[in-house]
Amino acid sequence: MPTLTVERLTAAAFAPFGEVIAPESAKQVLGINAGTATRYHDLAHLDVESEGGRPLISWFRARPQALPLTLTQVERHPLGSQAFFPLTPHPYLVVVTHDPATVPRAFLAQPLQGVNYRRGLWHHALIALHAESNFLVIDRGGAGHNCDEVALAQAWQVTDLPA
Amino acid sequence: MPTLTVERLTAAAFAPFGEVIAPESAKQVLGINAGTATRYHDLAHLDVESEGGRPLISWFRARPQALPLTLTQVERHPLGSQAFFPLTPHPYLVVVTHDPATVPRAFLAQPLQGVNYRRGLWHHALIALHAESNFLVIDRGGAGHNCDEVALAQAWQVTDLPA
């Protein structure tokens, strides 16, 4: 079984798939509240309104998974983007691909780095690594078929994380 | 100057003003990702679409403020709800009122407790207390007049937090 190299998560590396949710992704930086706060404005493209969709806030609690990991399946949400923000101070694994027949990309996200998957992007279920982990999730609610699952053309193994 | 009593933040106490963002507010609880995660689904009413609005994710970084605090002003967003989730493990202060001429309500929110202000709710700017604090913010983007500010009918002081 081939091994997937895990990359560090940066906005540039992730740009073909969506956005990294972090202050660095702000479209504007604004002083607010009489100078007591700074607003890093508009960090990700929330694309949730097709076919009568509406934005949702939810919470994911994910059990940790140990390496080596075998990845066999991805999913996509054809009607909406999906954003995750970690609430637990542990890195987590993000796996995405434009095409389940090709080599996926795996990224190690750090605490205080969220990700927003573009609408329709194939992705593996979020992988918590070191402890039970909580995530705030912003995605699409509403009627309509919004989840496809498919097997990867071959299984991939994750054995190591970037140093 | 009169003193405002700070209450503990609970979903029930905050219900007239919006939602507490926490797993307990979920409309459904779902096992997902082949049993590796739990989804606490739909924690708050994101009301951001009026007059062509769209949902935004932003980041606030707030400087801490020391007690005693004097509160003189509130604001509201007539076109959209506004949700805050703390990313820093410190309590923070939420002050809301249906009417700037009456006694505001002050709540001490704990780490891992977010709040969603209903569209149009009068509220004080978020108050970080113990350290510089980061918040993920989900509110409305788009054209239109979406911020009113007004002086409270009288100034209020916050001197103590609940034990």
mmCIF file of C-alpha atoms in Angstrom:
data_model
loop_
_atom_site.group_PDB
_atom_site.id
_atom_site.type_symbol
_atom_site.label_atom_id
_atom_site.label_comp_id
_atom_site.label_asym_id
_atom_site.label_seq_id
_atom_site.Cartn_x
_atom_site.Cartn_y
_atom_site.Cartn_z
ATOM 1 C CA MET A 1 0.000 0.000 0.000
ATOM 2 C CA PRO A 2 1.524 3.374 -0.972
ATOM 3 C CA THR A 3 2.259 5.974 1.686
ATOM 4 C CA LEU A 4 0.916 9.509 1.612
ATOM 5 C CA THR A 5 3.312 12.299 2.586
ATOM 6 C CA VAL A 6 1.746 14.706 5.068
ATOM 7 C CA GLU A 7 2.451 18.363 4.304
ATOM 8 C CA ARG A 8 2.328 21.358 6.602
ATOM 9 C CA LEU A 9 -0.895 23.339 6.127
ATOM 10 C CA THR A 10 -0.389 26.765 4.596
ATOM 11 C CA ALA A 11 -2.860 29.049 2.845
ATOM 12 C CA ALA A 12 -0.853 28.836 -0.379
ATOM 13 C CA ALA A 13 -0.655 25.044 -0.406
ATOM 14 C CA PHE A 14 -4.365 24.718 0.413
ATOM 15 C CA ALA A 15 -5.580 27.381 -2.043
ATOM 16 C CA PRO A 16 -6.658 24.891 -4.759
ATOM 17 C CA PHE A 17 -9.018 23.269 -2.223
ATOM 18 C CA GLY A 18 -10.367 26.189 -0.188
ATOM 19 C CA GLU A 19 -9.108 28.486 2.559
ATOM 20 C CA VAL A 20 -7.133 28.222 5.753
ATOM 21 C CA ILE A 21 -9.177 29.959 8.448
ATOM 22 C CA ALA A 22 -6.691 32.153 10.304
ATOM 23 C CA PRO A 23 -6.083 35.913 10.679
ATOM 24 C CA GLU A 24 -3.599 35.783 7.776
ATOM 25 C CA SER A 25 -6.491 35.000 5.394
ATOM 26 C CA ALA A 26 -8.353 38.244 6.149
ATOM 27 C CA LYS A 27 -9.542 40.326 3.199
ATOM 28 C CA GLN A 28 -9.416 43.413 5.464
ATOM 29 C CA VAL A 29 -8.021 44.214 8.912
ATOM 30 C CA LEU A 30 -10.115 46.732 10.844
ATOM 31 C CA GLY A 31 -9.818 48.439 14.219
ATOM 32 C CA ILE A 32 -13.191 48.134 15.996
ATOM 33 C CA ASN A 33 -14.911 48.648 19.337
ATOM 34 C CA ALA A 34 -13.255 51.977 20.114
ATOM 35 C CA GLY A 35 -9.803 50.546 19.575
ATOM 36 C CA THR A 36 -10.213 47.610 21.980
ATOM 37 C CA ALA A 37 -10.330 44.968 19.241
ATOM 38 C CA THR A 38 -9.155 44.108 15.741
ATOM 39 C CA ARG A 39 -11.408 42.464 13.164
ATOM 40 C CA TYR A 40 -9.728 40.152 10.639
ATOM 41 C CA HIS A 41 -12.551 40.304 8.148
ATOM 42 C CA ASP A 42 -13.851 37.586 5.802
ATOM 43 C CA LEU A 43 -11.556 34.591 6.064
ATOM 44 C CA ALA A 44 -13.327 32.076 3.827
ATOM 45 C CA HIS A 45 -15.913 31.759 1.082
ATOM 46 C CA LEU A 46 -19.046 30.284 2.700
ATOM 47 C CA ASP A 47 -20.952 28.904 -0.264
ATOM 48 C CA VAL A 48 -24.074 27.432 1.335
ATOM 49 C CA GLU A 49 -27.055 29.035 -0.318
ATOM 50 C CA SER A 50 -27.642 26.861 -3.405
ATOM 51 C CA GLU A 51 -31.020 25.122 -3.677
ATOM 52 C CA GLY A 52 -32.446 27.012 -0.716
ATOM 53 C CA GLY A 53 -29.564 26.238 1.634
ATOM 54 C CA ARG A 54 -28.812 28.186 4.802
ATOM 55 C CA PRO A 55 -25.693 28.473 6.959
ATOM 56 C CA LEU A 56 -25.432 26.204 10.002
ATOM 57 C CA ILE A 57 -23.185 26.224 13.051
ATOM 58 C CA SER A 58 -22.572 22.731 14.412
ATOM 59 C CA TRP A 59 -20.018 21.026 16.641
ATOM 60 C CA PHE A 60 -18.032 17.893 15.849
ATOM 61 C CA ARG A 61 -16.444 15.784 18.553
ATOM 62 C CA ALA A 62 -13.940 13.388 16.968
ATOM 63 C CA ARG A 63 -12.252 10.410 18.579
ATOM 64 C CA PRO A 64 -8.472 10.272 18.025
ATOM 65 C CA GLN A 65 -6.978 7.846 15.533
ATOM 66 C CA ALA A 66 -3.500 6.332 15.783
ATOM 67 C CA LEU A 67 -0.894 6.072 13.028
ATOM 68 C CA PRO A 68 -0.416 4.177 10.803
ATOM 69 C CA LEU A 69 -3.782 5.027 9.252
ATOM 70 C CA THR A 70 -5.304 3.502 6.138
ATOM 71 C CA LEU A 71 -7.424 5.806 3.978
ATOM 72 C CA THR A 72 -9.921 4.159 1.663
ATOM 73 C CA GLN A 73 -12.813 6.559 1.147
ATOM 74 C CA VAL A 74 -13.650 10.220 0.554
ATOM 75 C CA GLU A 75 -16.837 12.254 0.488
ATOM 76 C CA ARG A 76 -18.052 15.527 -0.974
ATOM 77 C CA HIS A 77 -20.898 17.973 -0.384
ATOM 78 C CA PRO A 78 -22.168 19.044 -3.800
ATOM 79 C CA LEU A 79 -24.432 21.770 -2.410
ATOM 80 C CA GLY A 80 -22.138 23.569 -0.017
ATOM 81 C CA SER A 81 -18.760 24.481 1.390
ATOM 82 C CA GLN A 82 -17.798 23.084 4.794
ATOM 83 C CA ALA A 83 -15.617 24.906 7.302
ATOM 84 C CA PHE A 84 -13.932 23.396 10.376
ATOM 85 C CA PHE A 85 -12.259 25.219 13.199
ATOM 86 C CA PRO A 86 -10.422 23.300 15.963
ATOM 87 C CA LEU A 87 -11.445 24.047 19.560
ATOM 88 C CA THR A 88 -8.905 21.697 21.099
ATOM 89 C CA PRO A 89 -5.155 22.523 21.161
ATOM 90 C CA HIS A 90 -4.043 19.566 19.034
ATOM 91 C CA PRO A 91 -3.001 19.194 15.408
ATOM 92 C CA TYR A 92 -5.353 17.275 13.107
ATOM 93 C CA LEU A 93 -5.199 15.759 9.658
ATOM 94 C CA VAL A 94 -6.959 17.085 6.532
ATOM 95 C CA VAL A 95 -7.024 14.942 3.368
ATOM 96 C CA VAL A 96 -8.410 16.295 0.086
ATOM 97 C CA THR A 97 -8.403 15.491 -3.605
ATOM 98 C CA HIS A 98 -9.896 16.844 -6.786
ATOM 99 C CA ASP A 99 -10.176 13.303 -8.141
ATOM 100 C CA PRO A 100 -10.499 10.079 -6.113
ATOM 101 C CA ALA A 101 -8.523 8.265 -8.846
ATOM 102 C CA THR A 102 -5.370 10.321 -8.203
ATOM 103 C CA VAL A 103 -3.006 10.840 -5.252
ATOM 104 C CA PRO A 104 -4.753 12.709 -2.419
ATOM 105 C CA ARG A 105 -3.045 15.554 -0.548
ATOM 106 C CA ALA A 106 -2.704 15.301 3.224
ATOM 107 C CA PHE A 107 -2.113 18.343 5.442
ATOM 108 C CA LEU A 108 -1.316 18.636 9.131
ATOM 109 C CA ALA A 109 -3.390 21.509 10.516
ATOM 110 C CA GLN A 110 -2.226 23.204 13.691
ATOM 111 C CA PRO A 111 -4.324 24.473 16.602
ATOM 112 C CA LEU A 112 -5.882 27.821 15.610
ATOM 113 C CA GLN A 113 -5.849 26.820 11.920
ATOM 114 C CA GLY A 114 -9.248 26.006 10.482
ATOM 115 C CA VAL A 115 -10.016 24.875 6.953
ATOM 116 C CA ASN A 116 -12.864 25.605 4.581
ATOM 117 C CA TYR A 117 -13.511 23.007 1.886
ATOM 118 C CA ARG A 118 -14.877 24.394 -1.338
ATOM 119 C CA ARG A 119 -18.315 23.198 -2.347
ATOM 120 C CA GLY A 120 -18.003 19.790 -3.976
ATOM 121 C CA LEU A 121 -14.399 19.099 -2.904
ATOM 122 C CA TRP A 122 -13.637 15.430 -2.227
ATOM 123 C CA HIS A 123 -12.243 15.055 1.286
ATOM 124 C CA HIS A 124 -11.618 12.388 3.865
ATOM 125 C CA ALA A 125 -13.521 12.612 7.129
ATOM 126 C CA LEU A 126 -11.614 14.852 9.535
ATOM 127 C CA ILE A 127 -8.916 12.943 11.468
ATOM 128 C CA ALA A 128 -8.185 13.840 15.102
ATOM 129 C CA LEU A 129 -4.797 12.500 16.146
ATOM 130 C CA HIS A 130 -3.733 13.097 19.712
ATOM 131 C CA ALA A 131 -6.866 13.340 21.818
ATOM 132 C CA GLU A 132 -10.609 13.640 21.536
ATOM 133 C CA SER A 133 -10.996 16.871 19.587
ATOM 134 C CA ASN A 134 -13.789 19.373 19.160
ATOM 135 C CA PHE A 135 -14.425 21.432 16.058
ATOM 136 C CA LEU A 136 -16.824 24.227 15.226
ATOM 137 C CA VAL A 137 -18.336 23.502 11.808
ATOM 138 C CA ILE A 138 -19.986 25.974 9.440
ATOM 139 C CA ASP A 139 -21.759 24.246 6.589
ATOM 140 C CA ARG A 140 -25.032 24.058 4.690
ATOM 141 C CA GLY A 141 -28.418 23.163 6.082
ATOM 142 C CA GLY A 142 -31.557 22.557 4.076
ATOM 143 C CA ALA A 143 -33.117 19.953 1.821
ATOM 144 C CA GLY A 144 -31.334 18.337 -1.114
ATOM 145 C CA HIS A 145 -28.760 15.627 -1.727
ATOM 146 C CA ASN A 146 -25.593 16.997 -0.164
ATOM 147 C CA CYS A 147 -23.290 14.042 0.491
ATOM 148 C CA ASP A 148 -21.596 11.679 -1.966
ATOM 149 C CA GLU A 149 -19.192 8.985 -0.783
ATOM 150 C CA VAL A 150 -16.769 7.086 -2.993
ATOM 151 C CA ALA A 151 -13.887 4.655 -2.547
ATOM 152 C CA LEU A 152 -10.426 5.927 -3.442
ATOM 153 C CA ALA A 153 -9.011 4.137 -6.502
ATOM 154 C CA GLN A 154 -6.500 2.618 -4.102
ATOM 155 C CA ALA A 155 -5.914 2.674 -0.353
ATOM 156 C CA TRP A 156 -3.265 5.032 1.019
ATOM 157 C CA GLN A 157 -1.372 4.802 4.259
ATOM 158 C CA VAL A 158 -0.324 7.638 6.584
ATOM 159 C CA THR A 159 2.629 6.578 8.698
ATOM 160 C CA ASP A 160 4.390 9.798 9.733
ATOM 161 C CA LEU A 161 3.676 13.435 10.423
ATOM 162 C CA PRO A 162 5.942 16.331 9.403
ATOM 163 C CA ALA A 163 8.578 17.073 12.044
ATOM 164 C CA MET B 1 -23.352 54.966 39.092
ATOM 165 C CA PRO B 2 -25.425 51.793 39.493
ATOM 166 C CA THR B 3 -23.751 48.378 39.381
ATOM 167 C CA LEU B 4 -24.717 45.614 37.016
ATOM 168 C CA THR B 5 -24.850 42.080 38.448
ATOM 169 C CA VAL B 6 -23.043 39.604 36.203
ATOM 170 C CA GLU B 7 -24.920 36.330 35.745
ATOM 171 C CA ARG B 8 -23.604 32.945 34.711
ATOM 172 C CA LEU B 9 -24.307 32.256 31.040
ATOM 173 C CA THR B 10 -26.816 29.479 30.453
ATOM 174 C CA ALA B 11 -28.878 28.680 27.374
ATOM 175 C CA ALA B 12 -32.089 29.274 29.331
ATOM 176 C CA ALA B 13 -31.020 32.660 30.690
ATOM 177 C CA PHE B 14 -29.784 33.791 27.275
ATOM 178 C CA ALA B 15 -32.786 32.502 25.288
ATOM 179 C CA PRO B 16 -34.520 35.912 25.023
ATOM 180 C CA PHE B 17 -31.409 37.288 23.289
ATOM 181 C CA GLY B 18 -30.186 34.408 21.112
ATOM 182 C CA GLU B 19 -28.388 31.119 21.615
ATOM 183 C CA VAL B 20 -25.475 29.789 23.590
ATOM 184 C CA ILE B 21 -23.212 27.971 21.109
ATOM 185 C CA ALA B 22 -22.358 24.686 22.798
ATOM 186 C CA PRO B 23 -23.150 21.007 22.202
ATOM 187 C CA GLU B 24 -26.118 21.278 24.582
ATOM 188 C CA SER B 25 -27.869 23.582 22.084
ATOM 189 C CA ALA B 26 -27.911 20.965 19.301
ATOM 190 C CA LYS B 27 -31.200 20.352 17.513
ATOM 191 C CA GLN B 28 -29.989 16.816 16.679
ATOM 192 C CA VAL B 29 -27.077 14.619 17.782
ATOM 193 C CA LEU B 30 -25.760 12.356 15.019
ATOM 194 C CA GLY B 31 -23.071 9.669 14.794
ATOM 195 C CA ILE B 32 -20.973 10.394 11.679
ATOM 196 C CA ASN B 33 -17.757 9.380 9.901
ATOM 197 C CA ALA B 34 -18.158 5.641 10.468
ATOM 198 C CA GLY B 35 -18.610 6.122 14.180
ATOM 199 C CA THR B 36 -15.418 8.146 14.717
ATOM 200 C CA ALA B 37 -17.242 11.407 15.412
ATOM 201 C CA THR B 38 -20.427 12.927 16.773
ATOM 202 C CA ARG B 39 -22.155 15.868 15.140
ATOM 203 C CA TYR B 40 -24.044 18.252 17.421
ATOM 204 C CA HIS B 41 -26.175 19.728 14.682
ATOM 205 C CA ASP B 42 -27.493 23.269 14.277
ATOM 206 C CA LEU B 43 -26.605 25.229 17.410
ATOM 207 C CA ALA B 44 -27.817 28.731 16.500
ATOM 208 C CA HIS B 45 -30.059 30.629 14.122
ATOM 209 C CA LEU B 46 -27.779 32.365 11.613
ATOM 210 C CA ASP B 47 -29.996 35.111 10.216
ATOM 211 C CA VAL B 48 -27.734 36.846 7.711
ATOM 212 C CA GLU B 49 -29.487 36.790 4.358
ATOM 213 C CA SER B 50 -31.701 39.867 4.456
ATOM 214 C CA GLU B 51 -31.100 42.539 1.794
ATOM 215 C CA GLY B 52 -28.695 40.342 -0.143
ATOM 216 C CA GLY B 53 -26.531 39.459 2.858
ATOM 217 C CA ARG B 54 -24.178 36.492 2.979
ATOM 218 C CA PRO B 55 -22.517 34.645 5.870
ATOM 219 C CA LEU B 56 -18.993 35.669 6.832
ATOM 220 C CA ILE B 57 -16.333 34.047 9.000
ATOM 221 C CA SER B 58 -14.066 36.594 10.655
ATOM 222 C CA TRP B 59 -11.699 36.685 13.618
ATOM 223 C CA PHE B 60 -11.722 39.200 16.473
ATOM 224 C CA ARG B 61 -8.708 39.810 18.653
ATOM 225 C CA ALA B 62 -9.770 41.724 21.760
ATOM 226 C CA ARG B 63 -7.539 43.412 24.292
ATOM 227 C CA PRO B 64 -8.392 42.603 27.927
ATOM 228 C CA GLN B 65 -10.199 45.125 30.091
ATOM 229 C CA ALA B 66 -9.872 45.403 33.868
ATOM 230 C CA LEU B 67 -12.680 45.727 36.413
ATOM 231 C CA PRO B 68 -14.275 47.986 37.453
ATOM 232 C CA LEU B 69 -15.666 48.673 33.985
ATOM 233 C CA THR B 70 -18.022 51.468 32.984
ATOM 234 C CA LEU B 71 -20.541 50.673 30.249
ATOM 235 C CA THR B 72 -22.015 53.612 28.392
ATOM 236 C CA GLN B 73 -22.917 52.471 24.887
ATOM 237 C CA VAL B 74 -24.465 49.589 22.959
ATOM 238 C CA GLU B 75 -24.801 48.711 19.293
ATOM 239 C CA ARG B 76 -27.026 46.553 17.105
ATOM 240 C CA HIS B 77 -26.889 44.999 13.654
ATOM 241 C CA PRO B 78 -30.334 45.490 12.090
ATOM 242 C CA LEU B 79 -29.586 43.247 9.105
ATOM 243 C CA GLY B 80 -28.070 40.204 10.728
ATOM 244 C CA SER B 81 -27.352 37.947 13.664
ATOM 245 C CA GLN B 82 -23.799 37.870 15.046
ATOM 246 C CA ALA B 83 -22.160 34.798 16.554
ATOM 247 C CA PHE B 84 -18.971 34.717 18.642
ATOM 248 C CA PHE B 85 -16.986 31.696 19.692
ATOM 249 C CA PRO B 86 -13.972 32.042 22.041
ATOM 250 C CA LEU B 87 -10.682 30.541 20.840
ATOM 251 C CA THR B 88 -8.790 31.438 24.001
ATOM 252 C CA PRO B 89 -9.354 29.580 27.298
ATOM 253 C CA HIS B 90 -10.609 32.572 29.250
ATOM 254 C CA PRO B 91 -14.046 33.732 30.356
ATOM 255 C CA TYR B 92 -15.450 36.869 28.710
ATOM 256 C CA LEU B 93 -18.294 39.267 29.308
ATOM 257 C CA VAL B 94 -21.461 39.553 27.213
ATOM 258 C CA VAL B 95 -23.835 42.498 27.797
ATOM 259 C CA VAL B 96 -27.217 42.690 26.056
ATOM 260 C CA THR B 97 -30.476 44.578 26.291
ATOM 261 C CA HIS B 98 -33.756 44.756 24.430
ATOM 262 C CA ASP B 99 -33.984 48.448 25.260
ATOM 263 C CA PRO B 100 -31.072 50.856 25.965
ATOM 264 C CA ALA B 101 -33.342 52.742 28.387
ATOM 265 C CA THR B 102 -33.664 49.778 30.752
ATOM 266 C CA VAL B 103 -31.244 47.690 32.840
ATOM 267 C CA PRO B 104 -28.904 45.643 30.624
ATOM 268 C CA ARG B 105 -28.155 41.990 31.377
ATOM 269 C CA ALA B 106 -24.524 40.954 31.789
ATOM 270 C CA PHE B 107 -23.372 37.337 31.424
ATOM 271 C CA LEU B 108 -20.025 35.696 32.107
ATOM 272 C CA ALA B 109 -19.350 33.263 29.248
ATOM 273 C CA GLN B 110 -16.933 30.412 29.852
ATOM 274 C CA PRO B 111 -14.334 28.980 27.463
ATOM 275 C CA LEU B 112 -16.105 26.717 24.936
ATOM 276 C CA GLN B 113 -19.306 28.761 25.277
ATOM 277 C CA GLY B 114 -20.115 30.920 22.268
ATOM 278 C CA VAL B 115 -23.052 33.287 21.886
ATOM 279 C CA ASN B 116 -25.233 34.200 18.931
ATOM 280 C CA TYR B 117 -26.971 37.575 19.126
ATOM 281 C CA ARG B 118 -30.295 37.717 17.371
ATOM 282 C CA ARG B 119 -30.563 40.130 14.479
ATOM 283 C CA GLY B 120 -31.142 43.617 15.826
ATOM 284 C CA LEU B 121 -30.283 42.851 19.456
ATOM 285 C CA TRP B 122 -28.651 45.720 21.335
ATOM 286 C CA HIS B 123 -25.333 44.577 22.794
ATOM 287 C CA HIS B 124 -22.157 46.007 24.226
ATOM 288 C CA ALA B 125 -18.922 45.336 22.362
ATOM 289 C CA LEU B 126 -17.485 42.005 23.500
ATOM 290 C CA ILE B 127 -15.365 42.328 26.658
ATOM 291 C CA ALA B 128 -12.238 40.184 27.091
ATOM 292 C CA LEU B 129 -11.192 40.080 30.732
ATOM 293 C CA HIS B 130 -8.089 38.119 31.584
ATOM 294 C CA ALA B 131 -5.841 38.165 28.531
ATOM 295 C CA GLU B 132 -5.832 39.099 24.886
ATOM 296 C CA SER B 133 -8.597 36.893 23.493
ATOM 297 C CA ASN B 134 -9.454 35.586 20.051
ATOM 298 C CA PHE B 135 -12.951 34.872 18.806
ATOM 299 C CA LEU B 136 -14.305 33.307 15.654
ATOM 300 C CA VAL B 137 -17.187 35.469 14.427
ATOM 301 C CA ILE B 138 -19.998 34.444 12.084
ATOM 302 C CA ASP B 139 -22.037 37.402 10.921
ATOM 303 C CA ARG B 140 -23.438 39.134 7.851
ATOM 304 C CA GLY B 141 -21.524 40.499 4.903
ATOM 305 C CA GLY B 142 -22.925 42.621 2.114
ATOM 306 C CA ALA B 143 -24.163 46.116 1.430
ATOM 307 C CA GLY B 144 -26.643 47.965 3.625
ATOM 308 C CA HIS B 145 -26.693 49.861 6.914
ATOM 309 C CA ASN B 146 -25.929 47.194 9.494
ATOM 310 C CA CYS B 147 -24.682 48.996 12.608
ATOM 311 C CA ASP B 148 -26.474 51.394 14.950
ATOM 312 C CA GLU B 149 -24.819 52.742 18.072
ATOM 313 C CA VAL B 150 -26.595 54.433 20.961
ATOM 314 C CA ALA B 151 -25.764 55.652 24.448
ATOM 315 C CA LEU B 152 -27.330 53.747 27.336
ATOM 316 C CA ALA B 153 -29.856 55.889 29.214
ATOM 317 C CA GLN B 154 -27.382 55.783 32.097
ATOM 318 C CA ALA B 155 -23.894 54.421 32.646
ATOM 319 C CA TRP B 156 -23.556 51.082 34.448
ATOM 320 C CA GLN B 157 -20.585 49.716 36.322
ATOM 321 C CA VAL B 158 -19.325 46.131 36.449
ATOM 322 C CA THR B 159 -17.302 45.566 39.593
ATOM 323 C CA ASP B 160 -17.449 41.810 40.266
ATOM 324 C CA LEU B 161 -17.777 38.520 38.452
ATOM 325 C CA PRO B 162 -19.805 35.570 39.722
ATOM 326 C CA ALA B 163 -17.743 33.303 41.987
#
